PDB file of C-alpha atoms in Angstrom:
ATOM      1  CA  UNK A   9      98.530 132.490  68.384  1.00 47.00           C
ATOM      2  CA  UNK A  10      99.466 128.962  68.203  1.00 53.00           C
ATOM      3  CA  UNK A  11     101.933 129.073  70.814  1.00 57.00           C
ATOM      4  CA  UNK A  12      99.796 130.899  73.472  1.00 56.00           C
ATOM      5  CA  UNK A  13      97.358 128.531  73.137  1.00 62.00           C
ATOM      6  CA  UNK A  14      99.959 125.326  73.543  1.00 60.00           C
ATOM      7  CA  UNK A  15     101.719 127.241  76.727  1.00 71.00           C
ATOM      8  CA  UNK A  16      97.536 127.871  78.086  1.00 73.00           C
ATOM      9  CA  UNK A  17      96.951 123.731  77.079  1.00 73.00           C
ATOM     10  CA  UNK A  18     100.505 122.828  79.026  1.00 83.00           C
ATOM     11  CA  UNK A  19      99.702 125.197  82.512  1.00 80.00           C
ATOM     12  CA  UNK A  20      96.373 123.550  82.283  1.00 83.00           C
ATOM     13  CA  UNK A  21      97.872 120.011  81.929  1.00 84.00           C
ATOM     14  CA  UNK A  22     100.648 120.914  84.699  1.00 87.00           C
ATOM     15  CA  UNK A  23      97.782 121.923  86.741  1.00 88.00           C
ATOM     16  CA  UNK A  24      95.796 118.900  86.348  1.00 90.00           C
ATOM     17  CA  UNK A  25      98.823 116.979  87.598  1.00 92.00           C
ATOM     18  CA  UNK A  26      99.530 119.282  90.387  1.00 91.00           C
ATOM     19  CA  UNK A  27      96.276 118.651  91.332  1.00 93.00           C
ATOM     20  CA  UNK A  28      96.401 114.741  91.116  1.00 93.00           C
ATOM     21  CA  UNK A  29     100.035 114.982  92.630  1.00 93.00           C
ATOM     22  CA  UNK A  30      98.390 116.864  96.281  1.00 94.00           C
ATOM     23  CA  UNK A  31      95.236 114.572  96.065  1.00 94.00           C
ATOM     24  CA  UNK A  32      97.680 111.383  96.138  1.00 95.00           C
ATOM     25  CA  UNK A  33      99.610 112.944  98.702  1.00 94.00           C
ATOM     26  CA  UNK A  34      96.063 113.901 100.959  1.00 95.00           C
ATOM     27  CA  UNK A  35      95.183 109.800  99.324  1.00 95.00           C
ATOM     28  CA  UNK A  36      98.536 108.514 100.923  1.00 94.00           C
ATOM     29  CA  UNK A  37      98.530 110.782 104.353  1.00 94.00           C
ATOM     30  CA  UNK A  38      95.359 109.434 105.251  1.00 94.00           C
ATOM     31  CA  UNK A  39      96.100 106.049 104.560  1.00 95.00           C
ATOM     32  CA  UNK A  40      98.676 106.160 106.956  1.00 95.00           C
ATOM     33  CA  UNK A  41      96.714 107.660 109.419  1.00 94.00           C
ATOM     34  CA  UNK A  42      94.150 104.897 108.774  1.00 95.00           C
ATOM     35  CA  UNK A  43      96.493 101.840 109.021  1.00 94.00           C
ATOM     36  CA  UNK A  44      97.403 103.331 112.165  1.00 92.00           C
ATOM     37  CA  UNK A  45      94.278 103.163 113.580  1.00 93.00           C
ATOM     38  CA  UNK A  46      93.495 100.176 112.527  1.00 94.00           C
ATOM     39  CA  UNK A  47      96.596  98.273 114.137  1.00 92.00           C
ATOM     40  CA  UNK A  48      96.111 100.293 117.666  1.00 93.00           C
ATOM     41  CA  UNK A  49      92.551  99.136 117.399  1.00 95.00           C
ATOM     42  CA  UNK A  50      93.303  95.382 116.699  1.00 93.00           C
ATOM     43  CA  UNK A  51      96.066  95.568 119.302  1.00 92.00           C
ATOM     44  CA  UNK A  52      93.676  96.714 121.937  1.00 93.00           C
ATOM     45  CA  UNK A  53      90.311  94.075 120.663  1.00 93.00           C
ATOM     46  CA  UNK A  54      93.179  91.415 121.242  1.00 93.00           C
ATOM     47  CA  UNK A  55      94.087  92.957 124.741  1.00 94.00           C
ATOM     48  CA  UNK A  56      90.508  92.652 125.668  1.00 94.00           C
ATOM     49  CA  UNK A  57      89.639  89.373 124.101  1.00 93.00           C
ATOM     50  CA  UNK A  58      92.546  87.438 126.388  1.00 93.00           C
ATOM     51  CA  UNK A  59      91.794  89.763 129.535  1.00 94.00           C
ATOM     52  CA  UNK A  60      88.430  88.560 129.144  1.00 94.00           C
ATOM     53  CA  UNK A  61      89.290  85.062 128.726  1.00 93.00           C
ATOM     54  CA  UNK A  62      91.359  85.642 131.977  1.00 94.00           C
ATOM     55  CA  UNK A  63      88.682  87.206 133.792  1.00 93.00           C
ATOM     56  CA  UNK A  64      85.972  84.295 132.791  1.00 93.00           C
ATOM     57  CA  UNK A  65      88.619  81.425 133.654  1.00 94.00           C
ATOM     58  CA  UNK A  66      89.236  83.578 137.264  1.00 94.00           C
ATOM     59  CA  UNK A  67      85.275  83.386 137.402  1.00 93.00           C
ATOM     60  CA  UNK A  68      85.180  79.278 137.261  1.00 93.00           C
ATOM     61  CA  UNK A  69      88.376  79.044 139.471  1.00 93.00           C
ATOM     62  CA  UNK A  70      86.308  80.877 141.993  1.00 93.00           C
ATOM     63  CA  UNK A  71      83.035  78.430 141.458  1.00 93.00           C
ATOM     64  CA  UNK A  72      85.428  75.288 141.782  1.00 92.00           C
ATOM     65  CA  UNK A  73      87.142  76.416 144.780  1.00 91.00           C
ATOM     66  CA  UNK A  74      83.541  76.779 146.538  1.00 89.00           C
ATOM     67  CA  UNK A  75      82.558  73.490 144.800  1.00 90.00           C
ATOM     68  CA  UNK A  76      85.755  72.066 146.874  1.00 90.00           C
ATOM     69  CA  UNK A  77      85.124  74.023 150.138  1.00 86.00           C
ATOM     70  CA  UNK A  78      81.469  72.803 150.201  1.00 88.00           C
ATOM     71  CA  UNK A  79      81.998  68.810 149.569  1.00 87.00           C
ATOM     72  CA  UNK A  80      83.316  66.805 152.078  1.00 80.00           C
ATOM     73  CA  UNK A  81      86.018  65.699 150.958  1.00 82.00           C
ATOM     74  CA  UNK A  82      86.840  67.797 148.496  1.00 79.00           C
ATOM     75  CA  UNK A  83      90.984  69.475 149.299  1.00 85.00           C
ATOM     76  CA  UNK A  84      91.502  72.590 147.268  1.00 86.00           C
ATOM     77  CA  UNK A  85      95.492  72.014 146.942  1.00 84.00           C
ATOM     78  CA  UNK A  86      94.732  68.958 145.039  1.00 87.00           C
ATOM     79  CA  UNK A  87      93.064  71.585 142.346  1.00 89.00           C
ATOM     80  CA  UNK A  88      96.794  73.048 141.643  1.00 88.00           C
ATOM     81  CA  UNK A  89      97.969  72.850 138.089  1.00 89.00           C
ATOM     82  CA  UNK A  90      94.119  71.775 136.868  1.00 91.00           C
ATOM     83  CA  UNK A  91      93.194  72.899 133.340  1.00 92.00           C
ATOM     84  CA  UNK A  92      90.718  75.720 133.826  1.00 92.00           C
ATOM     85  CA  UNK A  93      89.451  75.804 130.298  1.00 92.00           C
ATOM     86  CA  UNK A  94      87.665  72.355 131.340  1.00 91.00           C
ATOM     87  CA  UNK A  95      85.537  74.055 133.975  1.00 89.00           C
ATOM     88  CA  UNK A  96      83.837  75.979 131.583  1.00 87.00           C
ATOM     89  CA  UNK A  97      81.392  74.320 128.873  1.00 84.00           C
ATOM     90  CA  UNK A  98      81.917  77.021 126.387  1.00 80.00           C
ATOM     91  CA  UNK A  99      84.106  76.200 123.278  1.00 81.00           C
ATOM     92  CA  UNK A 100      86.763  78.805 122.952  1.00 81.00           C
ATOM     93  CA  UNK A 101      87.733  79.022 119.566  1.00 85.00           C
ATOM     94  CA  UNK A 102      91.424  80.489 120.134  1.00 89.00           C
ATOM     95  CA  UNK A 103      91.997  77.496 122.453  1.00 91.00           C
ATOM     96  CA  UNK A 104      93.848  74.460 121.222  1.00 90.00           C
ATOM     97  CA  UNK A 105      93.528  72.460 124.202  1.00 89.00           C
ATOM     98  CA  UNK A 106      96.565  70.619 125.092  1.00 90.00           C
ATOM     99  CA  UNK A 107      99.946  72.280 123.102  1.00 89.00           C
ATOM    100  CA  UNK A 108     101.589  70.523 120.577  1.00 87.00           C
ATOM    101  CA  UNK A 109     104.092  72.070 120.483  1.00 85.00           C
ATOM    102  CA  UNK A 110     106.506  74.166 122.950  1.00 83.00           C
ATOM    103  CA  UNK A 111     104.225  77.731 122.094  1.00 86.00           C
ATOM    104  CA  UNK A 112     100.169  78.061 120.399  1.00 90.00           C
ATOM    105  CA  UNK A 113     100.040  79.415 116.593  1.00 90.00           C
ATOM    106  CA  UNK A 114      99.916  83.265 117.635  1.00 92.00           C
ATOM    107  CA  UNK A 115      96.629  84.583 119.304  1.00 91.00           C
ATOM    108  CA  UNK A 116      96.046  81.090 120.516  1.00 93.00           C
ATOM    109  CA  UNK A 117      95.726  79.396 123.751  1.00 93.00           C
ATOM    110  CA  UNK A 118      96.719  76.334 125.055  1.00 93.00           C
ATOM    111  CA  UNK A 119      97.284  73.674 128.114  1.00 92.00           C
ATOM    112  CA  UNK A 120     100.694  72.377 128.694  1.00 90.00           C
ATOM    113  CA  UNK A 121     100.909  69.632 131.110  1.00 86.00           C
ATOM    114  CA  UNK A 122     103.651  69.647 133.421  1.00 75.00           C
ATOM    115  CA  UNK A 123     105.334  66.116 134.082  1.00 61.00           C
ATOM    116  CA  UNK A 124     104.492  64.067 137.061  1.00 52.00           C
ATOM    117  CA  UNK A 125     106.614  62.111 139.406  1.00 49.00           C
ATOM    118  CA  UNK A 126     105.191  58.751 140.684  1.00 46.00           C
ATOM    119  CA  UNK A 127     104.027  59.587 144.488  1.00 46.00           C
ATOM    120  CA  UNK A 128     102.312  62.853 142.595  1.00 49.00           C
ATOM    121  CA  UNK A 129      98.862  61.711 141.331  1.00 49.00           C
ATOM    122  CA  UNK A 130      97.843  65.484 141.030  1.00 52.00           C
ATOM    123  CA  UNK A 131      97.910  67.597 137.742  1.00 60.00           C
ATOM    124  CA  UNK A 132     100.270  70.122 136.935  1.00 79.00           C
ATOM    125  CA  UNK A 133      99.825  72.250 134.478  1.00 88.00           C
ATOM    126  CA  UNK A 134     100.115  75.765 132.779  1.00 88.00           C
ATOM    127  CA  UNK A 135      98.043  77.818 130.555  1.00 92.00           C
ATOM    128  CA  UNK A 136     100.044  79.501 127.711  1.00 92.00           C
ATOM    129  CA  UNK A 137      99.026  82.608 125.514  1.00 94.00           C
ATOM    130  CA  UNK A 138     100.936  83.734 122.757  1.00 93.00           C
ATOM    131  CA  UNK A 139      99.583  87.433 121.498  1.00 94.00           C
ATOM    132  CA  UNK A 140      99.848  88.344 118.165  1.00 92.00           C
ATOM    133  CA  UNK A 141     100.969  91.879 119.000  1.00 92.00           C
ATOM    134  CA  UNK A 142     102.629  93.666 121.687  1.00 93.00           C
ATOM    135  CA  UNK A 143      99.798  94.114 124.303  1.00 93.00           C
ATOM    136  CA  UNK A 144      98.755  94.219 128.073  1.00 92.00           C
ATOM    137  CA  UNK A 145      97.732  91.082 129.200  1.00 91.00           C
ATOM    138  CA  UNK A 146      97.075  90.293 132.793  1.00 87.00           C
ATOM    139  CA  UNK A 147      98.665  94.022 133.546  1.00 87.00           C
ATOM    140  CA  UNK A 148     101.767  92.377 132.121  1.00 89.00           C
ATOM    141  CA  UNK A 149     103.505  94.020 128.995  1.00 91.00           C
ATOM    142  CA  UNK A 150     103.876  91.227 126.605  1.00 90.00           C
ATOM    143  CA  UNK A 151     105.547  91.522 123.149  1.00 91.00           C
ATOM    144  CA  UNK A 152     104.409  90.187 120.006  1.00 88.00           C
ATOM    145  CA  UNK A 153     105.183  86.333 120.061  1.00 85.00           C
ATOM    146  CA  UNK A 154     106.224  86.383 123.886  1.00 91.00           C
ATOM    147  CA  UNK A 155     104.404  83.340 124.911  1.00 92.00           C
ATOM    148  CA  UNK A 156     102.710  84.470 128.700  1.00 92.00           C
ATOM    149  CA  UNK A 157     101.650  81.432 131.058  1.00 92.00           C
ATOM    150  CA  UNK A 158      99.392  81.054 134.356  1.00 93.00           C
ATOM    151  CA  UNK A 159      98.992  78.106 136.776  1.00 92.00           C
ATOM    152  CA  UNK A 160      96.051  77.400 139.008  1.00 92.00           C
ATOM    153  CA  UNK A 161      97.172  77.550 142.331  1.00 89.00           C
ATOM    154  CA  UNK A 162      95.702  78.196 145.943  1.00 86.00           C
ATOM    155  CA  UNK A 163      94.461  81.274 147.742  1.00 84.00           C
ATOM    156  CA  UNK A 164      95.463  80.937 150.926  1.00 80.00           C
ATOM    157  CA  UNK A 165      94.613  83.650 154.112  1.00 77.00           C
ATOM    158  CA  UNK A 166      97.899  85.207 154.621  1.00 71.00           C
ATOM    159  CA  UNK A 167      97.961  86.081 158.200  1.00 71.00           C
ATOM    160  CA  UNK A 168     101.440  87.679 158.378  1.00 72.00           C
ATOM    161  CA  UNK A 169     101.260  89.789 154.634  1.00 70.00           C
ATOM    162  CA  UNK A 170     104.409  88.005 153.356  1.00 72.00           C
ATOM    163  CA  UNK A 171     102.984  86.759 150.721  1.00 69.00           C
ATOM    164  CA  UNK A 172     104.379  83.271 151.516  1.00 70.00           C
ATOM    165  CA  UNK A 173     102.120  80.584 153.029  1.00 71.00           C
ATOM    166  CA  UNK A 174     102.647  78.926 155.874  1.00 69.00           C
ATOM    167  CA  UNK A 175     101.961  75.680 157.440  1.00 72.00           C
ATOM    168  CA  UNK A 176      98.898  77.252 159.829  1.00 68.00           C
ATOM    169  CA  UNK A 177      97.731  79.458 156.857  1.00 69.00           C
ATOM    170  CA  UNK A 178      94.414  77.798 155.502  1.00 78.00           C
ATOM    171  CA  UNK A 179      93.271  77.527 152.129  1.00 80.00           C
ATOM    172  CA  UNK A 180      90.648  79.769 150.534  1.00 82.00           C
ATOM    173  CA  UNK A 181      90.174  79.534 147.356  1.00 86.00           C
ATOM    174  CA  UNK A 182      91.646  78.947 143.823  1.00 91.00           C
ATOM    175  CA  UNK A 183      93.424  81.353 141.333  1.00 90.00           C
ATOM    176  CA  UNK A 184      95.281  82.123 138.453  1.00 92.00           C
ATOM    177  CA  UNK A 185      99.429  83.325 139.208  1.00 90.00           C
ATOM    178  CA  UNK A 186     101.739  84.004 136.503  1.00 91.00           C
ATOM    179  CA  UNK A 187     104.274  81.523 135.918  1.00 88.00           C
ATOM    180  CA  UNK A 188     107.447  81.222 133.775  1.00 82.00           C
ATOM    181  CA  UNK A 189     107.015  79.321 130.713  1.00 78.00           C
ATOM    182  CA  UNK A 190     108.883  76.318 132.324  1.00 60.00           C
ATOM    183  CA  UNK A 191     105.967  76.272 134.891  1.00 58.00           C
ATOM    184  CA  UNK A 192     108.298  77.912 137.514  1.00 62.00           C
ATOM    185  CA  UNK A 193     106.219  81.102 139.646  1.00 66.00           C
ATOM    186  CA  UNK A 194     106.871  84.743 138.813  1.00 65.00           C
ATOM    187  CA  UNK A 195     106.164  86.072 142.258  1.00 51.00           C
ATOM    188  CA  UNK A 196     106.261  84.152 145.176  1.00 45.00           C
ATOM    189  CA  UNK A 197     103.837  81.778 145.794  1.00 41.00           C
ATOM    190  CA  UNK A 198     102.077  79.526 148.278  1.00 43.00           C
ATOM    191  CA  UNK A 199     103.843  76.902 150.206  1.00 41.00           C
ATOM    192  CA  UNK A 200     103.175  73.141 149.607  1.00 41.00           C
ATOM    193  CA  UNK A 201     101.349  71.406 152.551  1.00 40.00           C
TER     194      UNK A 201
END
């Protein structure tokens, strides 16, 4: 009797870790699953968080250029390459203000002034973002560490649809356009006066 009693006490011990064996596995499956989520729903908080920062900047650009219109002597192409974040009074916390260096800590934002000639008394600037994760920013794929910048630049009523202003075009308005990192424009952009 002794050894059906040892082969009943080792099926039921075999069972027992059968049991923990398919619970770990359920344990392990699910964590997956979970981590999964997770990351797609940090990835997409981030998306929102700079498209929203985007959309409030756009917001002020739009105030300013009115401000411009509506004074005297205000000229809205003297507004190119302005710092945005210093038309709104809120304190952003992922914004460093101006860079310190070449590209923000990840998830940061920050100003990078461009360099100035003499005869050019205007500012010239970009905004940089640097996502933590591959995400859409600005309807832009960006990649994880793929600094993306904007400039402030000039709306401008564009007669002809070329895209390109011209000399008879007037001003409307300022806005955000896409610029290399080197300041440079992605797709073309208004003329100089």
């Amino acid at each position: 009797m002794a050894p059906a009693k040892m082969s009943d006490a080792s099926g039921l011990a075999m069972s027992r870790w059968f049991r923990l064996g398919v619970a770990l596995a359920i344990l392990a499956v699910l964590w997956w699953f979970l981590l999964g989520v997770l990351e797609r729903e940090t990835r997409n908080a981030e998306e929102r968080a700079a498209n929203m920062v985007l959309g409030q900047l756009r917001s002020a650009l739009v105030i300013k250029g009115a401000e411009v219109m509506l004074s005297r002597d205000g000229n809205l192409a003297e507004q190119r390459g302005i710092n945005p974040f210093e038309l709104i009074e809120h304190q952003w916390s992922r914004y460093r203000g101006h860079c310190s260096a070449p590209v923000p800590d990840p998830g940061s934002w920050c100003f990078q002034a461009g360099q100035h000639n003499e005869t050019d008394a205007q500012a010239d600037g970009w905004l940089i973002y640097n996502p933590r994760q591959p995400i859409t920013i600005d309807e832009r794929p960006a990649r994880s560490q793929q600094p993306q910048a904007w400039r402030v630049t000039t709306e401008f009523a564009d007669r002809n649809g070329n895209g390109v202003r011209e000399q008879e075009e007037r001003l409307t308005g300022l806005k955000l356009a896409p610029v290399s990192l080197a300041g440079e424009p992605l797709p073309a952009q208004d003329a100089r006066n």
